[in-house]
Coordinates of C-alpha atoms in Angstrom, one line a residue:
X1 CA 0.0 0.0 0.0
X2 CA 0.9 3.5 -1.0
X3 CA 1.5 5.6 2.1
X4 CA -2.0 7.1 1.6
X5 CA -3.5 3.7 2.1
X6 CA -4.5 3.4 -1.2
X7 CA -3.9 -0.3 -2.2
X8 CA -1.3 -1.6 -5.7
X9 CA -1.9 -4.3 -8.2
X10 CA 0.1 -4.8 -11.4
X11 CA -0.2 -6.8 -14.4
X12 CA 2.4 -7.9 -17.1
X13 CA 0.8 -10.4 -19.8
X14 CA -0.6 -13.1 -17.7
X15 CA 1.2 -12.6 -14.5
X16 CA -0.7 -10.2 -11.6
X17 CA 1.0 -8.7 -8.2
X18 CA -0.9 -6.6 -5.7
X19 CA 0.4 -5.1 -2.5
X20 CA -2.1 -6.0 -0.5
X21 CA -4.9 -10.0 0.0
X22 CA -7.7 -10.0 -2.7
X23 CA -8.8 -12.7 -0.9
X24 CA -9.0 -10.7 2.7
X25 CA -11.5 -8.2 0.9
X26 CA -15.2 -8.1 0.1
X27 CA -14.4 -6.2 -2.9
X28 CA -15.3 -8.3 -5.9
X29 CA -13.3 -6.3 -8.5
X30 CA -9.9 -7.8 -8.2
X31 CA -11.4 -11.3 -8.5
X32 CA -13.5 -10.6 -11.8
X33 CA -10.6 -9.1 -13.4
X34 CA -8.5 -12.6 -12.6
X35 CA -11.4 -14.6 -13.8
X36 CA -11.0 -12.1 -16.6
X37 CA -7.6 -13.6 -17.8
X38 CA -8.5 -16.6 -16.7
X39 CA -11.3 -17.0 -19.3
X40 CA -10.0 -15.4 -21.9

């Protein structure tokens, strides 16, 4: 997380990286852009 609290994710091609658990969150959004990539 930046020092404002304000969370990072990354992706290059296939591969993602965030800075915080997608998994810890009820925030949907991170998840659907996986299944995104996933799917396509």
């Amino acid at each position: 997380r930046l020092a404002d609290g304000t969370a990072v994710a990354a992706a290059a091609g296939r591969l993602l990286v965030t800075s915080f658990h997608p998994e810890l969150s009820r925030d949907l959004r991170f998840h659907e852009y996986f299944l995104e990539i996933v799917r396509s």
